[in-house]
XYZ file of C-alpha atoms in Angstrom:
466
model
C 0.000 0.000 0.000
C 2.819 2.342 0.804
C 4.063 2.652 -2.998
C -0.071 3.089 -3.770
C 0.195 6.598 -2.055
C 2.894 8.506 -3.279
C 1.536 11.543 -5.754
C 4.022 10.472 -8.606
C 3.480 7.239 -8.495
C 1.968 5.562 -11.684
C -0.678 4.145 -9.995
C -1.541 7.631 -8.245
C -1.382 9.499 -11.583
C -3.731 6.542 -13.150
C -6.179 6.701 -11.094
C -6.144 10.095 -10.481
C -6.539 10.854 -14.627
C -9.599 8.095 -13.647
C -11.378 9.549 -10.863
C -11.986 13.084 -12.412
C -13.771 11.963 -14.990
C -15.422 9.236 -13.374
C -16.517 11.621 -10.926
C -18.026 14.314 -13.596
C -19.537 11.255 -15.181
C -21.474 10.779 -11.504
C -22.568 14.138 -11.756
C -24.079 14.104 -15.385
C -25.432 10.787 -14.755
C -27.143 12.241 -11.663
C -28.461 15.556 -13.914
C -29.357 13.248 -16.801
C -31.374 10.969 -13.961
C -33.477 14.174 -12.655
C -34.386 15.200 -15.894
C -35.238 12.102 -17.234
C -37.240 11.444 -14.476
C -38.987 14.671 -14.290
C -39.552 13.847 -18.475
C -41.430 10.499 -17.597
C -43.251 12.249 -14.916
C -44.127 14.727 -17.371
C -45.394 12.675 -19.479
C -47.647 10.238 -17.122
C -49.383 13.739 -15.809
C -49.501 15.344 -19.082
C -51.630 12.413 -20.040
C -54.147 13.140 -17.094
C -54.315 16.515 -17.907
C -55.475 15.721 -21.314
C -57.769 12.992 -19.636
C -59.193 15.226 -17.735
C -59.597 18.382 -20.656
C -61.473 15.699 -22.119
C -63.546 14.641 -19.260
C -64.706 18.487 -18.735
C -65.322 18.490 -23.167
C -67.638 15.657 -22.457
C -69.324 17.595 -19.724
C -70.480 20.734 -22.181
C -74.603 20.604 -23.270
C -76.698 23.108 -24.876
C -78.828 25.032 -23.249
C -81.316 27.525 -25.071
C -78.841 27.463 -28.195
C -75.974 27.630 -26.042
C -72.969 25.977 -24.865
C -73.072 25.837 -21.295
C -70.696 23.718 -18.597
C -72.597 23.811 -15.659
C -71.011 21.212 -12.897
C -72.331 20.568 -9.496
C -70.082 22.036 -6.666
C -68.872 18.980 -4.901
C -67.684 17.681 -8.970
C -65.697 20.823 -8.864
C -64.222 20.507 -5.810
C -63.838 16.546 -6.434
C -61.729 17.643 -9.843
C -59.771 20.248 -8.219
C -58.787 18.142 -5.278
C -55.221 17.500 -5.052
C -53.095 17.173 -1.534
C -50.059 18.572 -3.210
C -50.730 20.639 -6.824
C -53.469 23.357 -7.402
C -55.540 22.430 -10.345
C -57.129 25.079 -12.615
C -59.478 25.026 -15.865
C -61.258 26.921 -17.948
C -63.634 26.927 -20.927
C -63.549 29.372 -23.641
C -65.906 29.692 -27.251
C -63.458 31.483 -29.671
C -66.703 33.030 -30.996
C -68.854 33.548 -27.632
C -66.238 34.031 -25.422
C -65.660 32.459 -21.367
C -68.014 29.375 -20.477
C -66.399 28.513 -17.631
C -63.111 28.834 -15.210
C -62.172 28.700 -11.936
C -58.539 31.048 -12.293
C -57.066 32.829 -14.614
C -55.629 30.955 -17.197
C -53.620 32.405 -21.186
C -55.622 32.485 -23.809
C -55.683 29.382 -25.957
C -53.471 29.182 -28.958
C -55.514 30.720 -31.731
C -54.506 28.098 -34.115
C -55.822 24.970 -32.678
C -58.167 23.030 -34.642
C -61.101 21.058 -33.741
C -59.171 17.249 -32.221
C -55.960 18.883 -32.031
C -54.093 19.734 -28.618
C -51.020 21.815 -27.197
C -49.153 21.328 -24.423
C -47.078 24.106 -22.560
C -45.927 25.946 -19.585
C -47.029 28.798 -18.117
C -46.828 30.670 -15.158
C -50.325 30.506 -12.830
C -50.843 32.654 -9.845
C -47.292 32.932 -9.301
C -46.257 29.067 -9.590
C -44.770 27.121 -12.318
C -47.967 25.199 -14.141
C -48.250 22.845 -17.286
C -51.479 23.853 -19.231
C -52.951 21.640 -21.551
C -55.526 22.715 -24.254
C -57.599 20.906 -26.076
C -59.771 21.601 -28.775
C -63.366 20.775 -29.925
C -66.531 21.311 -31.878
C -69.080 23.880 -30.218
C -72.137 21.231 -29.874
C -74.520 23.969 -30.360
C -72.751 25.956 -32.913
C -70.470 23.786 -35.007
C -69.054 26.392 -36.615
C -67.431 27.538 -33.770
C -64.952 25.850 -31.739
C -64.297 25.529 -27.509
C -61.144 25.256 -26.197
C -60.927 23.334 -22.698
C -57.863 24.521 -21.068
C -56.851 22.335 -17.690
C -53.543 23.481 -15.346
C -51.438 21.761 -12.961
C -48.756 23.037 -11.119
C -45.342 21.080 -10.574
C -44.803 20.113 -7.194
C -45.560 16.477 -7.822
C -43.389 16.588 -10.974
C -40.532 18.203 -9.234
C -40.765 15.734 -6.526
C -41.146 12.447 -8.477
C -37.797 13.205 -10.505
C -36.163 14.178 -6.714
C -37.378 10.899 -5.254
C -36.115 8.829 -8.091
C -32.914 11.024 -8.459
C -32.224 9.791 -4.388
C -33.150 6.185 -5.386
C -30.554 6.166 -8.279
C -27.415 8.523 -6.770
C -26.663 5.472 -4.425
C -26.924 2.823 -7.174
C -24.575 5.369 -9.305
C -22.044 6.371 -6.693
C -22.047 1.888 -5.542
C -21.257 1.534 -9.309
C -18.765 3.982 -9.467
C -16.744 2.392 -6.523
C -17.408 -0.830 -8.476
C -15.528 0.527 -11.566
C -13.237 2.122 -8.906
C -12.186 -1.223 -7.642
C -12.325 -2.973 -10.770
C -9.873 -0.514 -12.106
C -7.568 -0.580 -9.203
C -7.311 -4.089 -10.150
C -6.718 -3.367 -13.484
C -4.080 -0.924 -12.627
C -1.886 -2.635 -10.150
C -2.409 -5.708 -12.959
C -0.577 -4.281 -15.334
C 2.216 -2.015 -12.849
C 2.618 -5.490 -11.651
C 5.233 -6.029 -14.275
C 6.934 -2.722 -13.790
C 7.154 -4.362 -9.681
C 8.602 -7.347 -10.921
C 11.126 -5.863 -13.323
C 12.358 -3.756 -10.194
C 12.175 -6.522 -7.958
C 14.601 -8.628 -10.183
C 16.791 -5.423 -10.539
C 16.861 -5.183 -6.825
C 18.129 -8.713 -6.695
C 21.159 -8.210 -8.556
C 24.394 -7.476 -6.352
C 26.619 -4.840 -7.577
C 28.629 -7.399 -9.399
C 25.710 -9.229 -11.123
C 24.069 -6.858 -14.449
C 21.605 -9.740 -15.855
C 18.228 -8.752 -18.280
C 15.081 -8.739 -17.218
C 14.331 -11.479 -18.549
C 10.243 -12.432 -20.011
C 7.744 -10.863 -17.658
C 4.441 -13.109 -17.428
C 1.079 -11.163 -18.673
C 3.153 -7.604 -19.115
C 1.057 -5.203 -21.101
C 2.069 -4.730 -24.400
C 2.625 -0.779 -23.073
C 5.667 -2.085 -20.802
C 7.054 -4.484 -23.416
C 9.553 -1.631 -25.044
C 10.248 -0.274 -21.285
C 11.339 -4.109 -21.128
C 13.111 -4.657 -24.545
C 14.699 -1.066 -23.685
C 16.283 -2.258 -20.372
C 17.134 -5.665 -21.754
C 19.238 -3.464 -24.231
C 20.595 -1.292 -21.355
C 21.382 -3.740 -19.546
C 23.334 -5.717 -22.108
C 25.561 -3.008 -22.965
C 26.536 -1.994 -19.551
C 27.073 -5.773 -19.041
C 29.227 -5.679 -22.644
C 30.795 -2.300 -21.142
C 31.502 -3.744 -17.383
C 32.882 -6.713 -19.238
C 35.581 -4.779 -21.599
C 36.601 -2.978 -18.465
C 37.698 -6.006 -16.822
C 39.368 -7.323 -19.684
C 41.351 -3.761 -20.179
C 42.343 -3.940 -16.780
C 43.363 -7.933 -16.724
C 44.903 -8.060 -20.038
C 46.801 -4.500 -19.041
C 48.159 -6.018 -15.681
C 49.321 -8.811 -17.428
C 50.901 -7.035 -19.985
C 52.499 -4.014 -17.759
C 53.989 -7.238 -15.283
C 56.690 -8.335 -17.635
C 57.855 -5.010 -18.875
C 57.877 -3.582 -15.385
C 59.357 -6.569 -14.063
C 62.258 -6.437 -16.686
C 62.530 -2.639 -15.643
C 63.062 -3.038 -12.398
C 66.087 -6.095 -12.974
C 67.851 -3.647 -15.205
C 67.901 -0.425 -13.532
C 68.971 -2.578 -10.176
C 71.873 -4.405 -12.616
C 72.408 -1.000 -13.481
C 72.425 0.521 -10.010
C 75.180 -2.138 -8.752
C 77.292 -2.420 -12.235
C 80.610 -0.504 -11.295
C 81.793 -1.119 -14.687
C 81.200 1.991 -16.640
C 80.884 0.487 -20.232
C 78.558 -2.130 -18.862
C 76.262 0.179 -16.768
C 75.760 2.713 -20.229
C 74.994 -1.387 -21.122
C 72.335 -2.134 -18.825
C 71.251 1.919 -18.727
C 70.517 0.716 -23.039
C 68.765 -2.213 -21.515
C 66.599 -0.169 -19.117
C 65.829 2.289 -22.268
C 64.315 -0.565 -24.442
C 62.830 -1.994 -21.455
C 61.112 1.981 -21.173
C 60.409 2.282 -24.372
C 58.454 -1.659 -24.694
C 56.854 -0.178 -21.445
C 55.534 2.922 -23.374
C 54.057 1.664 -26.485
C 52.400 -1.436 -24.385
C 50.755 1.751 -22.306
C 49.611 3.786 -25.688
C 48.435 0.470 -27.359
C 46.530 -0.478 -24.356
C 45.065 3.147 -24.345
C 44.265 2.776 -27.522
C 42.367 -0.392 -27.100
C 40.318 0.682 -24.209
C 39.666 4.218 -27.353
C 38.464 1.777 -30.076
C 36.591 -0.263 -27.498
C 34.868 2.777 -26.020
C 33.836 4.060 -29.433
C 32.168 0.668 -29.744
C 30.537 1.472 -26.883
C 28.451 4.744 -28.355
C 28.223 6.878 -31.872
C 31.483 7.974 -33.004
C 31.661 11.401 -34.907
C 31.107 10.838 -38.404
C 32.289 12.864 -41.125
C 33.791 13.200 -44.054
C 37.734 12.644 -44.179
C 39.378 12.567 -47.538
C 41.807 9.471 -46.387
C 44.069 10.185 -49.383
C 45.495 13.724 -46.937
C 45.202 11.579 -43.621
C 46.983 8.625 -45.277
C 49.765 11.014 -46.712
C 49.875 13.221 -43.110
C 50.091 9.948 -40.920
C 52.963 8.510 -42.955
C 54.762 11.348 -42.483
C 54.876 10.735 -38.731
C 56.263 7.456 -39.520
C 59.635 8.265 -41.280
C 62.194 9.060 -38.825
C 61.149 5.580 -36.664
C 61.645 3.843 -40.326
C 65.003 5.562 -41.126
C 66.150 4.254 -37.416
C 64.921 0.640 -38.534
C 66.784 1.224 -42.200
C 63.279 0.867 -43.151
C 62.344 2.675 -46.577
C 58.901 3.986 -46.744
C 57.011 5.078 -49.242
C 53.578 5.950 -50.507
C 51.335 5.305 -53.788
C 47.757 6.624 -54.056
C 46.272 9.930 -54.953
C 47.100 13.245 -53.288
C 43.626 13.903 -52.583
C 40.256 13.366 -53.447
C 39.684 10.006 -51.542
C 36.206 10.877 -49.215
C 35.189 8.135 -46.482
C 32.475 8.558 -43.859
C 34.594 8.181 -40.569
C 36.407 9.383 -37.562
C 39.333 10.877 -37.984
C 41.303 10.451 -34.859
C 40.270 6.713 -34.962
C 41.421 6.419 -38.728
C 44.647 7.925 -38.480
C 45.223 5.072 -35.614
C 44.219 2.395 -37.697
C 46.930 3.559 -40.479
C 49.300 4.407 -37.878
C 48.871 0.802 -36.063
C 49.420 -1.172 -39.752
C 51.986 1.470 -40.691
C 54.191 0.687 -36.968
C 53.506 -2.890 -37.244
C 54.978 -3.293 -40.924
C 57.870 -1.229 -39.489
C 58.675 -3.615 -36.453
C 57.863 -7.116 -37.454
C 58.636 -6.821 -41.719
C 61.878 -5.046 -40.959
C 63.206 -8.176 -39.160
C 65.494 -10.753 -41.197
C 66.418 -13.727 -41.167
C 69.949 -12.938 -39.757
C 68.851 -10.602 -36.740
C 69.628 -7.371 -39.310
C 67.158 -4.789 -40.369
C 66.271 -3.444 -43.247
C 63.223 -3.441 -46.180
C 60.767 -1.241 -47.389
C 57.014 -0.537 -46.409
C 54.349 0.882 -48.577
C 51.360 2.103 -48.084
C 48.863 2.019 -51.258
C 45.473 3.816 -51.957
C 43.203 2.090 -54.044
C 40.275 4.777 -54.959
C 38.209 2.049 -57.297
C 37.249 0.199 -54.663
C 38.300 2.224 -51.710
C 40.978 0.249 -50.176
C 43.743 1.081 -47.634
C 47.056 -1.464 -48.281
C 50.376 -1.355 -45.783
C 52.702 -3.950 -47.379
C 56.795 -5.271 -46.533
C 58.701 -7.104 -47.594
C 59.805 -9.378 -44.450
C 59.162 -12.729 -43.853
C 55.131 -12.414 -43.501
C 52.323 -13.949 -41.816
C 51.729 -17.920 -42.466
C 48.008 -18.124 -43.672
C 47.814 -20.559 -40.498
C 48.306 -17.682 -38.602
C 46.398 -14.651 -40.261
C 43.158 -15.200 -38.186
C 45.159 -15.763 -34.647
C 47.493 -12.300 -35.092
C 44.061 -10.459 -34.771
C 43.590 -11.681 -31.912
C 44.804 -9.323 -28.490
C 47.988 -9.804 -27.037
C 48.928 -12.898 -29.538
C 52.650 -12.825 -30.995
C 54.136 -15.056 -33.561
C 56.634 -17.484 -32.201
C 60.320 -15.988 -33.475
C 58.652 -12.761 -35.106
C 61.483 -10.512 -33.188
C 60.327 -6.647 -32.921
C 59.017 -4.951 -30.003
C 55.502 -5.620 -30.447
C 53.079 -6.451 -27.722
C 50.247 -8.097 -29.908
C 47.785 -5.455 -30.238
C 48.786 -3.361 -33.905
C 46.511 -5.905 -35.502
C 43.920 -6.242 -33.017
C 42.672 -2.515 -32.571
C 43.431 -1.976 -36.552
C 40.462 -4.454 -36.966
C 38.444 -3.310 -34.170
C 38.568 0.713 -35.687
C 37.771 -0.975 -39.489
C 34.964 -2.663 -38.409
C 33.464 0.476 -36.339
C 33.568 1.844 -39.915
C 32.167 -0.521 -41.849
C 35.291 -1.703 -43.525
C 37.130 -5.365 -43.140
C 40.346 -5.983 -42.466
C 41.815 -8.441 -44.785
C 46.174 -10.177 -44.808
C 47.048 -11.638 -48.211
C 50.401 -12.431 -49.582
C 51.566 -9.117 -51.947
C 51.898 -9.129 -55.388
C 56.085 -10.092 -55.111
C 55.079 -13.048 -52.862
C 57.179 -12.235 -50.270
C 56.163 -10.213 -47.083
C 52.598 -9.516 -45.828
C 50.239 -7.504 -47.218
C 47.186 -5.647 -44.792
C 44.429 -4.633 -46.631
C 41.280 -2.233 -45.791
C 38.574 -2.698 -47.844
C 36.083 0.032 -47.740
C 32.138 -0.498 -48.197
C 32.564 3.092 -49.739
């Protein structure tokens, strides 16, 4: 009952929209009761008032030529006798004039015909009256015609439409708690799944992000509000999930690195020997440097898994510029490598829907991995030559060497995180590959390794759906 009561609860705002209406609906059924009653009151005592016009036409003889209504006193006073409503009549002769009355009464309507009727209000000594005239042949002049007028006034009207009004407001206002109930029911039916969904949700530790699952009987109103937290749900689940893989597979990853760190600097720290400390001070430098491009890989992992996570910000890049601009970056780490690199594609001109920040990673990534694993030969020395190639018919992105290359057995397990081929050498940690696939696929695009065209070396290829 306690979540019944608060004012923003659904159920309060419910049956609140319900009981204004409901209770207007009282009202006008209790206004459309009285005057419906009052109507078939109306109508039963508009009938006797004709009855009794009628009665006092059949009372009119001729005397000496005339038309005369002459009526005993005690039938008078038995025809006006009423314990509640005044009764008053009268008889007039369009051409003769008054025959008889007992008040006064409005002149007939002129254009009544012999059989015909009207009924209407008026006002009679100062009370509210029906009047109904009737009209007849003149028995002693049938050229002329008598109108018998008879009045009532309204008390009994009034109070027959008040009597049955009280005798229906109870059955209306026990009906309206019936619908009341009934759609109490109805409500707390169908907020019954909205209970259950937080329920579940409430049973769910911290660690725990499950869907809602199927809700038995839930309105077909609640089923998006369901699908839409199933989604939610899902992705935060996805999202809670790629956190703790960033952080295990970066712990792993930073252990090694920082382990080898520490050993050298301490070698270094204790070497007394000058040429072997600058030795082990090289050692600690590699050891550094592994230790940085593990950290801005892994950064850029937990980027290209983030932008998986919402909408990146599309627009359009002409890739032939970016291509050209992020190559650029890459020459003085070649030259150190004895690495020549080189570039074959248009200037410009090249449009793709994409990020930019995220697409100049994914060159730079295939562009840094050429450089480290294709410069490696057989012999330990370095050396080779990387391209990268613009293909504008289809769009397609291509980073080639010319080192030893990728086994086909191997080309699906280098894409995935953190794996290394066995006797690659470089300085790789196993994630160029891995997030170059990840950004190509947030675009639409596939990342494909082939053999190049000389048959030697690898060959990375992004194919473009535009």
């Amino acid at each position: 009952m306690r979540r019944l009561l608060p004012r923003n609860s659904l159920r309060s705002r419910l049956l609140g929209d319900l009981w204004k209406p409901l209770f207007c609906l009282l009202l006008l059924g209790a206004v459309a009761v009285f005057f419906l009653a009052r109507h078939i009151g109306s109508s039963v005592y508009d009938r006797w008032l004709y009855d009794s016009a009628m009665t006092l036409a059949e009372q009119v003889r001729v005397e000496d030529g005339k038309a005369v209504l002459d009526l005993p006193k005690q039938a008078v006073e038995m025809f006006e006798w009423d314990q509640v409503d005044r009764i008053f009549s009268d008889v007039r002769s369009r051409r003769y004039g008054l025959i008889f009355r007992n008040s006064d009464l409005p002149p007939p309507p002129e254009e009544l015909q012999p059989g015909q009727s009207r009924i209407f209000p008026h006002w009679v000594k100062g009370h509210a009256a029906r009047v109904v005239a009737v009209a007849v042949p003149n028995p002693a002049d049938p050229a002329d015609v008598l109108v018998i007028q008879v009045a009532e006034t309204m008390l009994k009207r009034n109070t027959l439409a008040t009597d049955i009004l009280v005798l229906v407001v109870p059955v209306l206002v026990v009906l309206a708690l019936l619908v009341g109930i009934v759609v109490w029911r109805a409500v707390a039916t169908g907020v019954r799944a909205v209970d259950q969904v937080v329920e579940r949700l409430d049973s769910y530790g911290p660690d725990r992000l499950l869907p809602v699952g199927e809700i038995t009987n839930a309105p077909a109103e609640v089923r998006p509000l369901l699908n839409a937290i199933n989604q939610l749900i899902r992705r935060l689940s996805d999202l809670q999930d790629t956190q703790r893989r960033f952080i295990a597979n970066a712990a792993h990853q930073l252990r090694t690195p920082l382990a080898t760190l520490q050993v050298q600097t301490e070698r270094a720290l204790r070497e007394p020997d000058a040429a072997r400390h600058g030795q082990a001070l090289s050692r600690v430098l590699k050891a550094v440097t592994r230790s940085r491009h593990l950290a801005h890989q892994l950064l850029m992992l937990a980027r290209s898994e983030q932008s998986g996570e919402k909408a990146l910000q599309m627009q359009e890049v002409d890739l032939a510029v970016l291509a050209r601009d992020e190559l650029e970056r890459w020459i003085d780490s070649a030259l150190q490598q004895h690495v020549d690199i080189g570039y074959d594609g248009p200037e410009s001109g090249v449009e793709v829907y994409g990020e930019p920040v995220l697409l100049r990673e994914l060159i730079g990534n295939l562009v840094d991995n050429a450089i480290r694993y294709g410069s490696v030969r057989d012999d330990g020395r370095r050396g080779g030559a990387v391209t990268l190639r613009l293909q504008v018919q289809p769009i397609m992105l291509v980073v080639e060497d010319d080192g030893p290359g990728i086994p086909p057995s191997e080309r699906t397990l280098v894409l995935e995180r953190f794996y290394r081929r066995r006797g690659a050498g470089g300085q790789g940690c196993g994630l160029g590959l891995s997030i170059a696939r990840e950004i190509a696929q947030r675009h639409g695009a596939r990342l494909v390794i082939t053999d190049p065209p000389q048959g030697m070396g690898a060959r990375v290829e992004i194919r473009f759906a535009r």
